[in-house]
Amino acid sequence: MPIKDEFPAKDSDYLGGSSDGFVYRTAFAGATLAHSFEMVGQFLMEEGYGDLPMPKDVNEMEQFRLLTRNKQILMFEDNGYVHNPVKILFPMDGRKKKTLMLEIYNESASNHLLRFHRRLSDQS
């Protein structure tokens, strides 16, 4: 069953990622950043999120990268593309240039929007 229809339970592993019941997190690391981006798109399609707007290609995706090395700023800003309930993020470790992090937020969880916009902790 796709994530959109049945969100993974707390402390569960699903297709290489993990869920705390509020957020499902996984990483995609292909031979190139473009390949990783394609894998994220395919995964989202298979998991019921094919109708979400996304960057058209990896070049557009890179326009969402924060151009800072200041780790303090990266702690408070999402470094990548964000469209509720999905975040496609560049890793904070700049050495992982071919990796994309995917976060899918549980839309049926209480306080979903606050959690998505980082206004509420995962423990609340």
Short mmCIF file of C-alpha atoms in Angstrom, two decimals, residues 2-68:
data_model
loop_
_atom_site.label_atom_id
_atom_site.label_comp_id
_atom_site.label_asym_id
_atom_site.label_seq_id
_atom_site.Cartn_x
_atom_site.Cartn_y
_atom_site.Cartn_z
CA PRO A 2 1.42 3.46 -0.90
CA ILE A 3 2.54 5.85 1.86
CA LYS A 4 -0.17 8.33 0.87
CA ASP A 5 -2.84 5.72 1.69
CA GLU A 6 -1.19 4.08 4.69
CA PHE A 7 1.53 6.07 6.41
CA PRO A 8 4.27 3.92 7.99
CA ALA A 9 3.81 3.43 11.73
CA LYS A 10 6.11 4.83 14.41
CA ASP A 11 9.52 3.11 14.61
CA SER A 12 8.94 1.24 11.36
CA ASP A 13 11.25 0.81 8.40
CA TYR A 14 9.79 1.06 4.93
CA LEU A 15 11.74 0.63 1.68
CA GLY A 16 15.04 1.70 3.21
CA GLY A 17 13.63 4.67 5.11
CA SER A 18 12.31 5.14 8.61
CA SER A 19 9.20 6.63 10.12
CA ASP A 20 8.42 8.15 13.50
CA GLY A 21 4.71 8.18 12.66
CA PHE A 22 4.87 11.87 11.78
CA VAL A 23 7.62 11.93 9.14
CA TYR A 24 9.00 9.29 6.79
CA ARG A 25 12.68 9.91 5.94
CA THR A 26 14.91 8.29 3.36
CA ALA A 27 17.86 9.16 1.13
CA PHE A 28 18.55 8.63 -2.55
CA ALA A 29 22.13 8.47 -3.81
CA GLY A 30 22.55 7.75 -7.51
CA ALA A 31 25.53 7.88 -9.82
CA THR A 32 24.72 11.58 -10.39
CA LEU A 33 22.50 14.16 -8.74
CA ALA A 34 20.23 13.94 -11.80
CA HIS A 35 19.86 10.19 -11.27
CA SER A 36 19.04 10.73 -7.57
CA PHE A 37 16.42 13.31 -8.56
CA GLU A 38 14.85 10.85 -11.01
CA MET A 39 14.74 8.18 -8.30
CA VAL A 40 12.97 10.59 -5.91
CA GLY A 41 10.40 11.43 -8.59
CA GLN A 42 9.74 7.76 -9.34
CA PHE A 43 9.43 6.95 -5.63
CA LEU A 44 6.94 9.78 -5.09
CA MET A 45 4.90 8.61 -8.08
CA GLU A 46 4.77 5.03 -6.77
CA GLU A 47 3.86 6.19 -3.25
CA GLY A 48 0.84 8.25 -4.35
CA TYR A 49 2.40 11.72 -4.65
CA GLY A 50 2.68 11.90 -8.44
CA ASP A 51 0.28 14.85 -8.57
CA LEU A 52 2.50 17.13 -6.44
CA PRO A 53 4.26 19.93 -8.28
CA MET A 54 8.01 19.34 -8.43
CA PRO A 55 10.98 20.99 -10.07
CA LYS A 56 10.98 20.01 -13.75
CA ASP A 57 14.56 18.71 -13.69
CA VAL A 58 17.73 18.61 -11.60
CA ASN A 59 18.81 22.05 -12.85
CA GLU A 60 15.62 23.58 -11.48
CA MET A 61 16.01 21.53 -8.30
CA GLU A 62 19.45 23.03 -7.73
CA GLN A 63 17.88 26.51 -7.74
CA PHE A 64 16.36 25.58 -4.36
CA ARG A 65 19.76 24.88 -2.77
CA LEU A 66 20.74 27.41 -0.09
CA LEU A 67 24.01 29.02 -1.04
CA THR A 68 25.58 29.10 2.39
#
